[in-house]
Coordinates of N, CA and C in Angstrom, one line a residue:
M1 N 14.0 10.1 -22.6 CA 12.8 9.7 -21.8 C 11.6 10.9 -22.4
G2 N 12.1 12.0 -22.6 CA 11.1 12.8 -23.5 C 11.1 12.4 -24.8
A3 N 11.9 12.0 -25.5 CA 11.7 11.6 -26.9 C 10.8 10.3 -26.9
M4 N 10.7 9.6 -25.8 CA 9.8 8.3 -26.0 C 8.4 8.9 -25.7
Y5 N 8.0 9.9 -25.2 CA 6.5 10.7 -24.7 C 6.4 11.1 -26.0
D6 N 7.2 12.0 -26.6 CA 7.1 12.5 -28.0 C 6.5 11.7 -29.1
T7 N 7.6 10.6 -29.4 CA 7.0 9.8 -30.4 C 6.1 8.8 -30.1
G8 N 5.9 8.7 -28.7 CA 5.2 7.5 -28.3 C 3.6 8.0 -28.7
F9 N 3.4 9.1 -28.3 CA 2.1 9.7 -28.5 C 1.4 10.3 -29.9
R10 N 2.8 10.8 -30.6 CA 2.6 11.5 -32.0 C 2.4 10.7 -32.9
Q11 N 3.1 9.3 -33.1 CA 2.9 8.3 -34.1 C 1.5 7.8 -33.8
G12 N 0.6 7.9 -32.8 CA -0.7 7.4 -32.9 C -1.7 8.4 -33.4
Q13 N -1.1 9.5 -33.5 CA -2.0 10.6 -34.3 C -2.3 10.3 -35.8
S14 N -3.5 10.6 -36.0 CA -3.7 10.3 -37.8 C -3.4 11.8 -38.4
P15 N -2.9 11.5 -39.7 CA -2.3 12.7 -40.5 C -3.2 13.8 -40.5
T16 N -4.5 13.5 -40.3 CA -5.6 14.8 -40.4 C -5.6 15.7 -39.1
G17 N -4.7 15.0 -38.2 CA -4.8 15.7 -36.7 C -6.1 15.4 -35.9
G18 N -6.8 14.2 -36.4 CA -7.8 13.7 -35.4 C -7.1 12.7 -34.6
S19 N -7.7 12.3 -33.6 CA -6.9 11.4 -32.6 C -7.3 9.9 -33.1
S20 N -6.4 9.3 -32.9 CA -6.6 7.5 -33.1 C -5.7 6.8 -31.8
E21 N -5.8 5.7 -31.8 CA -5.0 5.1 -30.8 C -3.5 5.3 -30.7
L22 N -3.0 5.0 -29.6 CA -1.9 5.3 -29.3 C -0.6 4.2 -30.0
N23 N 0.7 4.5 -29.9 CA 1.1 3.4 -30.8 C 1.7 2.2 -29.8
P24 N 1.9 1.0 -30.2 CA 1.9 -0.2 -29.5 C 3.0 -0.1 -28.3
A25 N 4.1 0.7 -28.8 CA 5.3 0.7 -27.7 C 4.9 1.4 -26.8
M26 N 4.1 2.7 -26.8 CA 3.8 3.5 -25.7 C 2.8 2.9 -24.9
Q27 N 1.8 2.1 -25.7 CA 0.8 1.4 -24.7 C 1.0 0.2 -24.1
K28 N 2.3 -0.4 -24.6 CA 3.1 -1.3 -23.5 C 3.6 -0.8 -22.4
T29 N 4.2 0.7 -22.6 CA 4.9 1.1 -21.3 C 3.6 1.6 -20.4
L30 N 2.7 2.2 -20.7 CA 1.5 2.6 -20.3 C 0.8 1.4 -19.3
R31 N 0.9 0.2 -19.9 CA 0.3 -1.0 -19.4 C 1.1 -1.6 -17.7
Q32 N 2.4 -1.4 -18.4 CA 3.3 -1.6 -17.5 C 3.3 -1.0 -16.1
N33 N 3.5 0.6 -16.6 CA 3.0 1.6 -15.2 C 1.7 1.5 -14.7
F34 N 0.6 1.0 -15.4 CA -0.7 0.9 -14.9 C -0.8 -0.4 -13.9
A35 N -0.3 -1.3 -14.3 CA -0.4 -2.8 -13.4 C 0.6 -2.3 -12.1
S36 N 1.8 -1.4 -12.3 CA 2.4 -1.3 -11.2 C 1.9 -0.4 -10.1
V37 N 1.3 0.8 -10.7 CA 0.5 1.3 -9.5 C -0.6 0.7 -9.1
F38 N -1.3 -0.1 -9.6 CA -2.6 -1.0 -9.0 C -1.7 -2.0 -7.7
K39 N -0.6 -2.5 -8.4 CA 0.0 -3.5 -7.7 C 0.6 -2.8 -6.0
G40 N 1.2 -1.9 -6.2 CA 1.5 -0.9 -5.1 C 0.2 -0.5 -4.2
A41 N -0.8 0.3 -5.0 CA -1.8 0.5 -4.2 C -2.6 -0.7 -3.5
F42 N -3.0 -1.9 -4.1 CA -3.7 -2.8 -3.6 C -2.7 -3.4 -2.8
G43 N -1.5 -3.6 -3.0 CA -0.4 -4.6 -2.0 C -0.4 -3.9 -0.5
E44 N -0.5 -2.5 -0.5 CA -0.9 -1.9 0.7 C -2.0 -2.3 1.5
I45 N -3.1 -2.3 0.8 CA -4.5 -2.2 1.5 C -4.7 -3.9 1.7
Y46 N -4.6 -4.8 0.5 CA -4.7 -6.1 0.4 C -3.7 -6.9 0.3
K47 N -3.0 -7.2 1.4 CA -1.6 -7.9 1.4 C -1.7 -9.1 0.5
A48 N -2.9 -10.0 0.5 CA -3.1 -11.2 -0.5 C -3.2 -10.9 -1.8
M49 N -3.4 -9.7 -2.4 CA -3.5 -9.5 -3.6 C -2.2 -9.4 -4.4
D50 N -2.4 -9.9 -5.4 CA -1.1 -9.8 -6.7 C -1.9 -9.3 -7.9
V51 N -1.2 -8.2 -8.2 CA -1.8 -7.5 -9.9 C -0.5 -7.9 -10.9
R52 N -0.8 -8.5 -11.9 CA 0.2 -8.5 -12.7 C -0.4 -8.6 -14.2
L53 N 0.7 -8.6 -15.0 CA 0.7 -8.6 -16.5 C 0.9 -10.0 -17.0
E54 N 0.2 -10.5 -17.9 CA 0.5 -11.6 -18.7 C 0.3 -11.5 -20.0
G55 N 0.8 -12.5 -21.1 CA 0.8 -12.3 -22.5 C 2.0 -12.1 -23.1
E56 N 2.3 -12.2 -24.2 CA 3.4 -12.1 -24.8 C 3.9 -10.5 -25.0
D57 N 2.7 -9.6 -25.3 CA 2.9 -8.3 -25.2 C 2.2 -7.7 -23.8
E58 N 2.2 -8.3 -22.9 CA 1.7 -7.9 -21.5 C 0.5 -7.1 -21.5
D59 N -0.5 -7.8 -22.1 CA -1.8 -6.8 -22.5 C -3.0 -7.9 -21.7
R60 N -2.8 -8.5 -20.7 CA -3.7 -9.0 -20.0 C -3.3 -8.6 -18.5
L61 N -4.4 -8.2 -18.0 CA -4.3 -7.2 -16.5 C -5.1 -8.4 -15.7
I62 N -4.3 -9.0 -14.8 CA -4.6 -10.0 -13.9 C -4.6 -9.6 -12.4
F63 N -6.1 -9.5 -11.9 CA -6.1 -9.3 -10.4 C -6.1 -10.8 -9.6
Y64 N -5.2 -11.4 -8.6 CA -5.4 -12.7 -8.1 C -5.4 -12.2 -6.6
I65 N -6.4 -13.1 -6.2 CA -6.4 -13.3 -4.7 C -6.7 -14.9 -4.4
K66 N -5.9 -15.5 -3.9 CA -6.0 -16.9 -3.6 C -7.5 -17.6 -3.3
K67 N -8.3 -16.7 -2.5 CA -9.6 -17.0 -2.5 C -10.7 -16.3 -3.2
M68 N -10.1 -15.8 -4.4 CA -11.0 -14.9 -5.0 C -12.5 -16.0 -5.8
D69 N -13.3 -15.3 -5.3 CA -14.8 -15.8 -5.7 C -15.6 -14.7 -6.4
A70 N -16.8 -15.1 -7.0 CA -17.7 -14.3 -7.7 C -18.0 -12.7 -7.0
A71 N -18.2 -13.0 -5.5 CA -18.7 -11.9 -4.9 C -17.5 -10.7 -4.8
A72 N -16.3 -11.3 -4.4 CA -15.0 -10.6 -4.1 C -14.7 -10.0 -5.8
A73 N -15.0 -10.7 -7.0 CA -14.5 -10.3 -7.9 C -15.6 -9.1 -8.5
N74 N -16.7 -9.1 -8.1 CA -17.7 -8.2 -8.6 C -17.6 -7.0 -7.8
E75 N -17.3 -7.2 -6.3 CA -16.9 -6.0 -5.7 C -15.6 -5.1 -6.1
L76 N -14.9 -6.0 -6.6 CA -13.4 -5.3 -6.9 C -13.8 -4.7 -8.2
L77 N -14.5 -5.4 -9.3 CA -14.8 -4.6 -10.8 C -15.7 -3.7 -10.3
K78 N -16.5 -3.6 -9.6 CA -17.4 -2.3 -9.1 C -16.5 -1.2 -8.6
A79 N -15.7 -1.4 -7.8 CA -14.7 -0.4 -7.1 C -13.9 0.5 -8.0
L80 N -13.3 -0.5 -9.2 CA -12.4 -0.2 -10.2 C -13.3 0.8 -11.0
K81 N -14.6 0.5 -11.3 CA -15.4 1.4 -12.4 C -16.3 2.7 -11.8
D82 N -16.3 2.2 -10.5 CA -17.2 3.2 -9.6 C -16.7 4.9 -9.7
N83 N -16.7 5.4 -10.8 CA -16.4 6.6 -10.7 C -17.3 7.5 -11.9
K84 N -17.2 8.8 -11.6 CA -18.4 9.6 -12.8 C -17.9 9.2 -14.2
G85 N -16.3 9.3 -14.3 CA -15.8 9.7 -15.6 C -15.6 8.5 -16.1
R86 N -15.7 7.2 -15.7 CA -15.4 6.0 -16.1 C -14.2 5.9 -16.8
N87 N -13.0 6.2 -16.0 CA -11.7 6.2 -16.6 C -11.1 4.7 -16.6
F88 N -11.6 4.0 -15.9 CA -10.9 2.5 -15.8 C -10.9 2.0 -17.2
G89 N -12.3 2.0 -17.7 CA -12.7 1.7 -19.1 C -11.9 2.1 -20.2
N90 N -11.8 3.6 -20.0 CA -11.1 4.4 -21.1 C -9.4 3.7 -20.9
A91 N -9.1 3.7 -19.9 CA -7.5 3.6 -19.9 C -7.3 2.0 -20.1
L92 N -8.1 1.2 -20.1 CA -7.9 -0.4 -20.3 C -8.1 -0.3 -22.2
R93 N -9.0 0.4 -22.6 CA -9.2 0.7 -23.8 C -7.9 1.6 -24.6
A94 N -7.4 2.5 -24.1 CA -6.6 3.6 -24.6 C -5.0 2.7 -24.4
M95 N -4.8 1.7 -23.6 CA -3.7 1.1 -23.4 C -3.7 -0.2 -24.2
A96 N -4.7 -0.6 -24.6 CA -5.0 -1.7 -25.7 C -4.7 -3.1 -24.9
F97 N -5.6 -3.2 -23.4 CA -5.3 -4.2 -22.9 C -6.4 -5.5 -23.7
R98 N -6.1 -6.6 -23.7 CA -6.7 -7.7 -24.4 C -7.7 -8.0 -23.4
E99 N -7.4 -8.5 -22.5 CA -8.1 -9.0 -21.3 C -7.7 -8.4 -19.9
L100 N -8.9 -8.4 -19.2 CA -9.1 -8.3 -17.6 C -9.5 -9.3 -17.0
A101 N -8.8 -9.9 -15.8 CA -9.1 -11.2 -15.2 C -9.1 -10.9 -13.8
F102 N -10.1 -11.5 -13.1 CA -10.2 -11.8 -11.6 C -9.9 -13.3 -11.5
R103 N -8.7 -13.6 -10.8 CA -8.4 -14.9 -10.6 C -8.1 -15.3 -9.0
G104 N -8.4 -16.5 -8.8 CA -8.3 -17.3 -7.5 C -7.7 -18.7 -7.6
D105 N -7.4 -19.4 -6.8 CA -7.2 -20.9 -7.0 C -8.1 -21.6 -7.6
N106 N -9.6 -21.2 -7.2 CA -10.7 -22.1 -7.7 C -11.6 -21.2 -8.8
Y107 N -11.2 -20.3 -8.7 CA -12.2 -19.1 -9.6 C -11.1 -18.2 -10.6
N108 N -12.1 -18.2 -11.8 CA -11.5 -17.2 -13.1 C -12.7 -16.7 -13.8
V109 N -12.9 -15.5 -13.9 CA -13.6 -14.8 -14.7 C -12.9 -13.6 -15.3
S110 N -13.3 -13.4 -16.6 CA -12.4 -12.3 -17.6 C -13.4 -11.5 -18.3
Y111 N -12.7 -10.3 -18.9 CA -13.6 -9.4 -19.6 C -12.6 -9.1 -20.7
S112 N -13.3 -8.8 -21.8 CA -12.5 -8.5 -23.0 C -12.5 -7.1 -23.6
K113 N -12.0 -6.9 -24.7 CA -12.1 -5.5 -25.4 C -13.4 -4.8 -25.5
T114 N -14.5 -5.8 -25.8 CA -15.9 -5.4 -26.0 C -16.6 -4.7 -24.7
N115 N -15.9 -5.3 -23.4 CA -16.4 -4.9 -22.0 C -15.8 -3.3 -22.2
F116 N -14.8 -3.0 -22.1 CA -14.1 -1.8 -22.0 C -14.8 -0.8 -22.8
V117 N -14.8 -0.9 -24.1 CA -15.8 -0.1 -24.8 C -17.1 0.3 -24.2
D118 N -17.7 -0.6 -23.6 CA -19.0 -0.5 -23.0 C -18.5 0.2 -21.5
W119 N -17.5 0.0 -21.3 CA -17.3 0.8 -19.7 C -16.7 2.3 -20.0
S120 N -16.4 2.6 -21.2 CA -16.1 3.9 -21.7 C -17.1 4.8 -21.9
F121 N -16.6 6.4 -21.4 CA -17.3 7.2 -21.6 C -16.4 8.5 -22.1
N122 N -17.0 9.3 -23.0 CA -16.2 10.2 -23.6 C -14.7 9.9 -23.9
Y123 N -14.5 8.8 -24.8 CA -13.3 8.1 -25.0 C -12.2 9.2 -25.7
E124 N -12.8 9.9 -26.6 CA -11.9 10.8 -27.4 C -11.2 11.9 -26.6
N125 N -12.2 12.4 -25.5 CA -11.7 13.3 -24.5 C -10.8 12.7 -23.6
Y126 N -10.7 11.4 -23.5 CA -9.6 10.9 -22.5 C -8.5 10.7 -23.4
L127 N -8.3 10.4 -24.5 CA -7.2 10.2 -25.4 C -6.5 11.7 -25.4
S128 N -7.4 12.6 -25.9 CA -6.7 13.8 -26.0 C -6.3 14.4 -24.5
E129 N -6.9 14.2 -23.5 CA -6.0 14.6 -22.2 C -5.0 13.7 -21.9
L130 N -4.8 12.5 -22.4 CA -3.5 11.6 -22.3 C -2.6 12.3 -23.0
R131 N -2.8 12.7 -24.3 CA -1.8 13.3 -25.1 C -1.1 14.3 -24.4
K132 N -2.0 15.3 -24.0 CA -1.8 16.6 -23.6 C -0.6 16.2 -22.5
A133 N -1.2 15.4 -21.4 CA -0.2 15.1 -20.2 C 1.0 14.6 -20.8
A134 N 1.3 13.6 -21.7 CA 2.4 13.4 -22.0 C 3.2 14.6 -22.8
E135 N 2.7 15.4 -23.5 CA 3.4 16.3 -24.2 C 4.0 17.4 -22.8
R136 N 3.3 17.5 -21.6 CA 3.5 18.3 -20.5 C 4.9 17.4 -20.0
I137 N 4.9 16.4 -20.0 CA 5.9 15.5 -19.4 C 7.1 15.4 -20.2
S138 N 6.8 15.5 -21.4 CA 8.0 15.5 -22.5 C 8.4 16.8 -22.5
G139 N 7.9 18.0 -22.4 CA 8.4 19.2 -22.2 C 9.2 19.5 -20.9
A140 N 8.7 18.9 -19.7 CA 9.6 19.1 -18.5 C 10.8 18.3 -18.3
V141 N 10.8 17.1 -19.2 CA 12.0 16.3 -19.1 C 12.9 17.0 -20.0
K142 N 12.6 17.3 -21.1 CA 13.3 17.9 -22.2 C 14.1 19.5 -21.5
T143 N 13.6 20.3 -20.6 CA 13.9 21.2 -20.1 C 14.8 21.2 -18.9
E144 N 15.0 19.8 -18.5 CA 16.0 19.7 -17.1 C 17.5 19.3 -17.9

């Protein structure tokens, strides 16, 4: 596991030491974990909500409620984005999500990478902190 964190984050760094995107394998692992956390958290509060990934690379994050409508989707999106650091947009961007969708039986709205960039704030700092966290996890796993 430590090796995964080591290579997953280091391969995304540029040769000059500057930051760049994470490697695709690490992004996919992070997307899976991200969706799982949301599914667990929202599942406890909203029993009718499903959170899942779709697409060949699991790069589409879907929030599904049978009776989803524009008002519910807007409130949910507002809650997800409602923090001073705008980390939701940063996370979607860093993990290379292609799409975020809110769906119901008779409703579907989606957002793309362009929106994630607009929702981001201090993105390079976010990537730097994400790498630091991965290095700490990697170090902790190696010492066990």
